[in-house]
């Protein structure tokens, strides 16, 4: 790889003359923006333990009333991007959100897409586009771009969930904004009931739904049962994985980030190939050893880690007798749409 000319090689007055005209030479920066063979990601393999987050999140519950926070969240920030950027990866934002009994997080909508993976507690719900979605451990609830959403809590214990948003990308695009709204009227119809059975779609008078987001809640009971059934049906299949999709189109549930659930069989070690998108792992049930390049993390329930793109990942079930269930989020819908998706074996 030949060395290119450096900025210091140029006369200082020449560089200064250019800069006054908003001009810069490309060649000193060319290798930086176009490194050889593979990108040099800012995203670092990083782990966040729930046992570390939870006390600080509960403290936030004491320190900051919901009215002063709107959304009471501790952001899982990747140090490789700088903590103030609030990024887990180039396109993914992660946050742990706390809602206390009786609290209300008022209705708004925004351009970034969000999902919530429920971590702990019963009795909270989120109303998305008029559908009241109960929140239970492991449920995945979508808040796609532009849909109204608000959170409430009728239970007795704190409820915590993991928010995953494409905020860094939408912010980078200078397309991020929100609108506050009124409390939503709750509709009787619910997509998680209408689309409760895989392969069977509502078809009133032969017409399929034209809703962009027909299903907003994916209960963990269904996802877990699907994984166990898949594992039993395909004993030779190493990777027991499902994708959260739009049941009308079969496409990814949201436009920019992809969401998956993975089952590690008892004692299993699973090698994931190096792929261009960054990926987030969050343990729903069980525990896993995660090897990301030279980084090693031991994940227990409710722990989260992220891996940069172009990096192979090895997952090992810590339990010899029980399956481990992992929720994953990645940037692959974005990479595929942009034509930069790669798998490297
Ligand atoms: C948001 O709207 C929520 O609605 C949570 O619960 C986290 C982070 C950044 C921007 C908007 C929510 C968010 C967010």
Coordinates of C-alpha atoms and ligand atoms in Angstrom, one line a residue:
X1 CA 0.0 0.0 0.0
X2 CA 1.8 3.2 -1.2
X3 CA 2.0 6.1 1.2
X4 CA 0.1 9.2 0.1
X5 CA 1.2 12.8 0.7
X6 CA 0.5 14.2 4.1
X7 CA -1.0 17.6 5.0
X8 CA 2.3 18.6 6.7
X9 CA 4.1 18.0 3.3
X10 CA 2.2 21.0 1.9
X11 CA 3.2 24.7 2.4
X12 CA 1.2 26.0 5.3
X13 CA 0.1 29.2 3.4
X14 CA -1.2 27.0 0.6
X15 CA -3.3 25.0 3.0
X16 CA -4.5 28.2 4.7
X17 CA -5.5 29.7 1.3
X18 CA -7.5 26.7 0.5
X19 CA -9.2 26.5 3.9
X20 CA -10.4 30.1 3.6
X21 CA -12.2 29.0 0.4
X22 CA -13.7 25.9 2.2
X23 CA -11.4 23.6 0.2
X24 CA -9.3 20.7 1.5
X25 CA -7.0 18.3 -0.4
X26 CA -8.3 14.7 -0.5
X27 CA -5.1 12.7 -0.5
X28 CA -4.0 13.3 3.1
X29 CA -7.3 11.9 4.2
X30 CA -8.0 9.3 1.5
X31 CA -6.8 6.3 3.4
X32 CA -8.7 7.4 6.5
X33 CA -12.1 7.5 4.7
X34 CA -11.3 4.5 2.5
X35 CA -9.0 2.1 4.5
X36 CA -7.6 -1.0 2.8
X37 CA -9.7 -4.2 2.7
X38 CA -12.0 -3.6 5.7
X39 CA -13.4 -0.6 7.6
X40 CA -11.8 0.6 10.8
X41 CA -14.9 0.9 13.0
X42 CA -15.2 3.2 15.9
X43 CA -17.7 0.7 17.4
X44 CA -15.9 -1.2 20.1
X45 CA -16.9 -4.6 21.5
X46 CA -18.6 -3.4 24.7
X47 CA -20.7 -5.1 27.4
X48 CA -23.2 -3.6 29.8
X49 CA -24.1 -5.7 32.8
X50 CA -27.7 -5.3 34.1
X51 CA -26.5 -5.6 37.7
X52 CA -24.5 -2.4 37.1
X53 CA -27.3 -0.5 35.3
X54 CA -30.2 -1.4 37.6
X55 CA -29.2 0.4 40.8
X56 CA -28.3 3.5 38.8
X57 CA -31.5 3.4 36.9
X58 CA -33.5 3.0 40.2
X59 CA -31.6 6.0 41.6
X60 CA -32.6 8.0 38.5
X61 CA -36.2 7.1 39.6
X62 CA -35.5 8.8 42.9
X63 CA -33.6 11.8 41.5
X64 CA -35.6 12.7 38.5
X65 CA -39.4 12.6 38.4
X66 CA -40.9 11.4 35.1
X67 CA -42.3 14.9 34.4
X68 CA -38.7 16.2 34.3
X69 CA -37.4 13.3 32.2
X70 CA -40.2 12.5 29.8
X71 CA -38.3 9.3 29.2
X72 CA -36.2 8.1 32.1
X73 CA -33.3 6.3 30.4
X74 CA -29.7 5.5 30.9
X75 CA -28.0 5.2 27.5
X76 CA -25.7 2.3 26.8
X77 CA -23.0 4.3 25.1
X78 CA -20.1 2.8 23.1
X79 CA -16.8 4.4 24.3
X80 CA -15.4 4.0 20.8
X81 CA -17.8 6.7 19.5
X82 CA -17.4 8.9 22.6
X83 CA -20.0 8.6 25.3
X84 CA -21.7 11.9 24.5
X85 CA -22.7 10.7 21.1
X86 CA -25.0 8.1 22.7
X87 CA -24.3 5.5 20.1
X88 CA -23.9 1.7 20.5
X89 CA -22.8 1.5 16.9
X90 CA -22.9 3.6 13.8
X91 CA -26.7 3.2 13.4
X92 CA -27.9 1.8 16.8
X93 CA -28.8 3.5 20.0
X94 CA -29.5 1.5 23.1
X95 CA -31.0 2.6 26.4
X96 CA -32.4 1.1 29.5
X97 CA -35.7 2.8 30.5
X98 CA -37.4 2.8 33.9
X99 CA -41.1 3.3 34.4
X100 CA -42.4 3.3 38.0
X101 CA -45.9 2.3 39.1
X102 CA -48.4 5.0 38.3
X103 CA -46.1 6.9 36.0
X104 CA -46.9 8.2 32.6
X105 CA -44.6 8.9 29.7
X106 CA -46.6 11.2 27.5
X107 CA -47.5 10.6 23.8
X108 CA -45.1 11.7 21.1
X109 CA -43.9 10.6 17.7
X110 CA -40.6 11.0 15.9
X111 CA -38.7 10.1 12.8
X112 CA -36.3 7.5 14.3
X113 CA -37.7 4.0 14.6
X114 CA -37.7 2.3 18.0
X115 CA -38.3 -1.1 19.5
X116 CA -38.5 -2.1 23.1
X117 CA -37.4 -5.4 24.6
X118 CA -38.9 -5.8 28.0
X119 CA -36.4 -6.7 30.6
X120 CA -38.2 -6.8 33.9
X121 CA -41.5 -6.2 35.7
X122 CA -45.2 -6.6 35.0
X123 CA -48.1 -4.2 34.6
X124 CA -46.7 -1.6 32.2
X125 CA -48.0 -1.0 28.7
X126 CA -47.2 1.1 25.8
X127 CA -49.9 2.4 23.5
X128 CA -48.6 2.6 19.9
X129 CA -50.9 3.9 17.1
X130 CA -53.9 3.4 19.4
X131 CA -53.0 -0.3 20.3
X132 CA -52.4 -0.9 23.9
X133 CA -49.5 -3.3 24.1
X134 CA -48.9 -5.0 27.5
X135 CA -45.3 -5.4 28.4
X136 CA -43.9 -8.7 29.8
X137 CA -40.3 -10.0 30.0
X138 CA -39.0 -10.8 26.5
X139 CA -41.8 -9.1 24.5
X140 CA -40.7 -7.1 21.6
X141 CA -42.8 -4.0 20.9
X142 CA -42.3 -1.8 17.8
X143 CA -42.6 1.9 17.6
X144 CA -41.9 2.5 13.9
X145 CA -41.1 5.9 12.5
X146 CA -44.0 8.4 12.8
X147 CA -46.3 6.3 15.0
X148 CA -47.7 7.9 18.2
X149 CA -46.5 6.2 21.4
X150 CA -46.8 6.6 25.2
X151 CA -46.1 4.5 28.2
X152 CA -48.2 3.8 31.3
X153 CA -47.9 1.5 34.3
X154 CA -50.8 0.0 36.3
X155 CA -48.6 -2.5 38.2
X156 CA -46.8 -2.4 41.5
X157 CA -43.1 -3.0 40.7
X158 CA -40.6 -1.0 38.6
X159 CA -40.6 -1.9 34.9
X160 CA -37.4 -1.8 32.9
X161 CA -37.0 -2.2 29.1
X162 CA -34.3 -2.0 26.6
X163 CA -34.9 0.6 23.9
X164 CA -33.2 0.1 20.5
X165 CA -33.4 3.0 18.0
X166 CA -31.8 3.9 14.7
X167 CA -31.4 7.4 16.2
X168 CA -27.6 7.8 15.4
X169 CA -28.3 7.2 11.7
X170 CA -31.4 9.4 11.5
X171 CA -29.7 12.1 13.5
X172 CA -26.6 11.9 11.2
X173 CA -29.0 12.3 8.3
X174 CA -30.3 15.5 9.9
X175 CA -33.7 14.0 9.8
X176 CA -34.4 13.5 13.6
X177 CA -37.2 15.4 15.2
X178 CA -40.3 14.7 17.4
X179 CA -43.8 16.0 17.9
X180 CA -45.7 15.9 21.2
X181 CA -49.3 14.8 21.2
X182 CA -52.4 14.1 23.3
X183 CA -53.2 11.0 25.1
X184 CA -54.3 8.4 22.5
X185 CA -57.7 6.8 22.3
X186 CA -57.2 3.1 22.6
X187 CA -58.6 0.9 19.8
X188 CA -60.2 -2.5 20.4
X189 CA -58.2 -4.2 17.5
X190 CA -54.7 -5.4 18.1
X191 CA -52.3 -6.7 15.6
X192 CA -50.7 -9.1 18.0
X193 CA -54.0 -10.9 18.2
X194 CA -55.0 -10.6 14.5
X195 CA -51.6 -12.0 13.5
X196 CA -51.1 -14.4 16.4
X197 CA -50.6 -17.5 14.2
X198 CA -47.7 -17.8 11.7
X199 CA -48.8 -18.3 8.1
X200 CA -52.5 -17.3 8.8
X201 CA -53.4 -13.7 7.9
X202 CA -56.6 -11.8 8.4
X203 CA -58.3 -11.4 5.0
X204 CA -61.7 -9.6 5.3
X205 CA -63.6 -9.9 2.0
X206 CA -60.4 -11.3 0.4
X207 CA -58.5 -8.1 1.1
X208 CA -55.1 -8.1 2.9
X209 CA -54.2 -5.3 5.2
X210 CA -52.5 -2.3 3.6
X211 CA -51.2 -1.1 7.0
X212 CA -47.5 -0.4 6.9
X213 CA -47.0 -1.9 10.4
X214 CA -49.8 -4.5 11.0
X215 CA -48.1 -6.1 14.0
X216 CA -46.6 -4.0 16.8
X217 CA -46.2 -6.5 19.6
X218 CA -44.4 -9.9 19.4
X219 CA -45.0 -11.8 22.7
X220 CA -42.1 -13.7 24.1
X221 CA -44.3 -16.7 24.7
X222 CA -44.7 -17.1 20.9
X223 CA -41.1 -16.4 20.0
X224 CA -39.8 -18.8 22.7
X225 CA -42.3 -21.5 21.5
X226 CA -41.2 -21.0 17.9
X227 CA -37.5 -21.4 18.8
X228 CA -38.2 -24.6 20.8
X229 CA -40.3 -26.1 18.1
X230 CA -37.7 -25.2 15.4
X231 CA -34.9 -26.7 17.5
X232 CA -36.9 -30.0 17.9
X233 CA -37.9 -30.1 14.2
X234 CA -34.3 -29.4 13.0
X235 CA -31.9 -31.2 15.3
X236 CA -29.1 -31.0 12.7
X237 CA -29.5 -27.2 12.3
X238 CA -26.8 -25.4 14.3
X239 CA -28.3 -22.0 14.2
X240 CA -31.8 -21.9 15.8
X241 CA -32.8 -18.4 14.9
X242 CA -36.0 -16.4 14.0
X243 CA -36.4 -13.0 12.5
X244 CA -39.1 -10.6 13.6
X245 CA -40.9 -9.7 10.4
X246 CA -43.9 -7.8 9.1
X247 CA -46.4 -10.7 8.7
X248 CA -48.0 -9.1 5.6
X249 CA -44.8 -8.7 3.6
X250 CA -42.3 -11.1 5.2
X251 CA -39.9 -8.1 5.3
X252 CA -37.9 -7.1 8.4
X253 CA -40.3 -5.6 11.0
X254 CA -38.7 -2.2 10.6
X255 CA -36.9 -0.4 7.8
X256 CA -33.4 0.2 9.2
X257 CA -32.6 -2.2 12.0
X258 CA -33.2 -6.0 12.1
X259 CA -34.4 -7.9 15.1
X260 CA -34.0 -11.6 15.9
X261 CA -34.2 -14.2 18.6
X262 CA -31.7 -17.0 18.9
X263 CA -31.7 -20.2 20.9
X264 CA -28.4 -21.8 21.9
X265 CA -29.0 -25.4 22.5
X266 CA -27.8 -26.8 25.9
X267 CA -24.0 -26.6 25.9
X268 CA -23.8 -25.3 22.3
X269 CA -21.1 -23.2 20.8
X270 CA -22.2 -21.3 17.7
X271 CA -19.9 -19.4 15.3
X272 CA -21.4 -16.4 13.6
X273 CA -19.7 -15.3 10.4
X274 CA -18.1 -11.8 10.1
X275 CA -20.8 -9.6 8.5
X276 CA -20.8 -6.0 7.6
X277 CA -23.5 -4.8 10.1
X278 CA -22.8 -4.2 13.8
X279 CA -24.8 -6.4 16.1
X280 CA -26.3 -6.2 19.6
X281 CA -26.8 -9.3 21.9
X282 CA -29.2 -9.2 24.9
X283 CA -29.8 -12.4 27.0
X284 CA -33.5 -13.0 27.6
X285 CA -33.0 -16.4 29.4
X286 CA -29.9 -18.3 30.4
X287 CA -26.4 -17.1 29.9
X288 CA -23.7 -17.0 27.2
X289 CA -20.0 -16.6 26.7
X290 CA -19.5 -14.1 23.9
X291 CA -16.2 -13.9 22.0
X292 CA -15.9 -10.9 19.7
X293 CA -12.5 -10.9 18.0
X294 CA -10.1 -10.6 21.1
X295 CA -12.8 -9.5 23.5
X296 CA -14.6 -11.9 25.8
X297 CA -17.8 -11.3 27.7
X298 CA -19.7 -13.4 30.1
X299 CA -23.4 -12.6 29.8
X300 CA -26.1 -13.5 32.2
X301 CA -29.8 -12.7 32.1
X302 CA -30.6 -9.1 31.0
X303 CA -27.0 -8.4 30.1
X304 CA -26.2 -6.7 26.8
X305 CA -23.2 -6.4 24.5
X306 CA -22.4 -5.1 21.1
X307 CA -20.1 -6.2 18.3
X308 CA -18.7 -4.1 15.5
X309 CA -19.3 -5.1 11.9
X310 CA -16.8 -7.2 9.9
X311 CA -16.0 -9.2 13.1
X312 CA -16.7 -12.9 13.7
X313 CA -18.6 -13.7 16.9
X314 CA -18.7 -16.9 18.9
X315 CA -21.5 -17.6 21.3
X316 CA -21.4 -20.4 23.9
X317 CA -24.3 -21.5 26.1
X318 CA -23.1 -21.4 29.7
X319 CA -25.6 -24.0 30.6
X320 CA -25.1 -27.6 29.7
X321 CA -28.7 -28.6 30.5
X322 CA -30.8 -25.7 29.4
X323 CA -31.2 -23.6 26.3
X324 CA -30.2 -20.0 26.3
X325 CA -32.3 -17.4 24.5
X326 CA -30.8 -14.2 23.1
X327 CA -32.4 -11.2 21.5
X328 CA -30.4 -9.6 18.7
X329 CA -30.6 -6.3 16.9
X330 CA -28.4 -5.4 13.9
X331 CA -28.0 -3.0 11.0
X332 CA -28.6 -5.5 8.2
X333 CA -31.8 -4.0 6.7
X334 CA -29.9 -0.8 6.3
X335 CA -26.9 -2.5 4.8
X336 CA -29.0 -4.6 2.4
X337 CA -31.0 -1.6 1.2
X338 CA -27.8 0.4 0.6
X339 CA -26.1 -2.5 -1.2
X340 CA -23.2 -2.7 1.3
X341 CA -24.2 -5.9 3.1
X342 CA -21.4 -8.5 3.2
X343 CA -20.8 -11.9 4.8
X344 CA -17.1 -12.9 5.1
X345 CA -16.4 -16.5 5.8
Ligands
LIG1 C1 -38.0 7.7 22.8 O1 -39.0 8.3 22.2 C2 -38.2 6.7 23.8 O2 -40.6 6.7 23.5 C3 -37.2 6.1 24.4 O3 -39.8 5.6 25.1 C4 -35.9 6.5 24.1 C5 -34.3 7.9 22.8 C6 -34.1 8.9 22.0 C7 -35.1 9.5 21.3 C8 -36.4 9.1 21.6 C9 -39.6 6.3 24.2 C10 -35.6 7.5 23.1 C11 -36.7 8.1 22.5

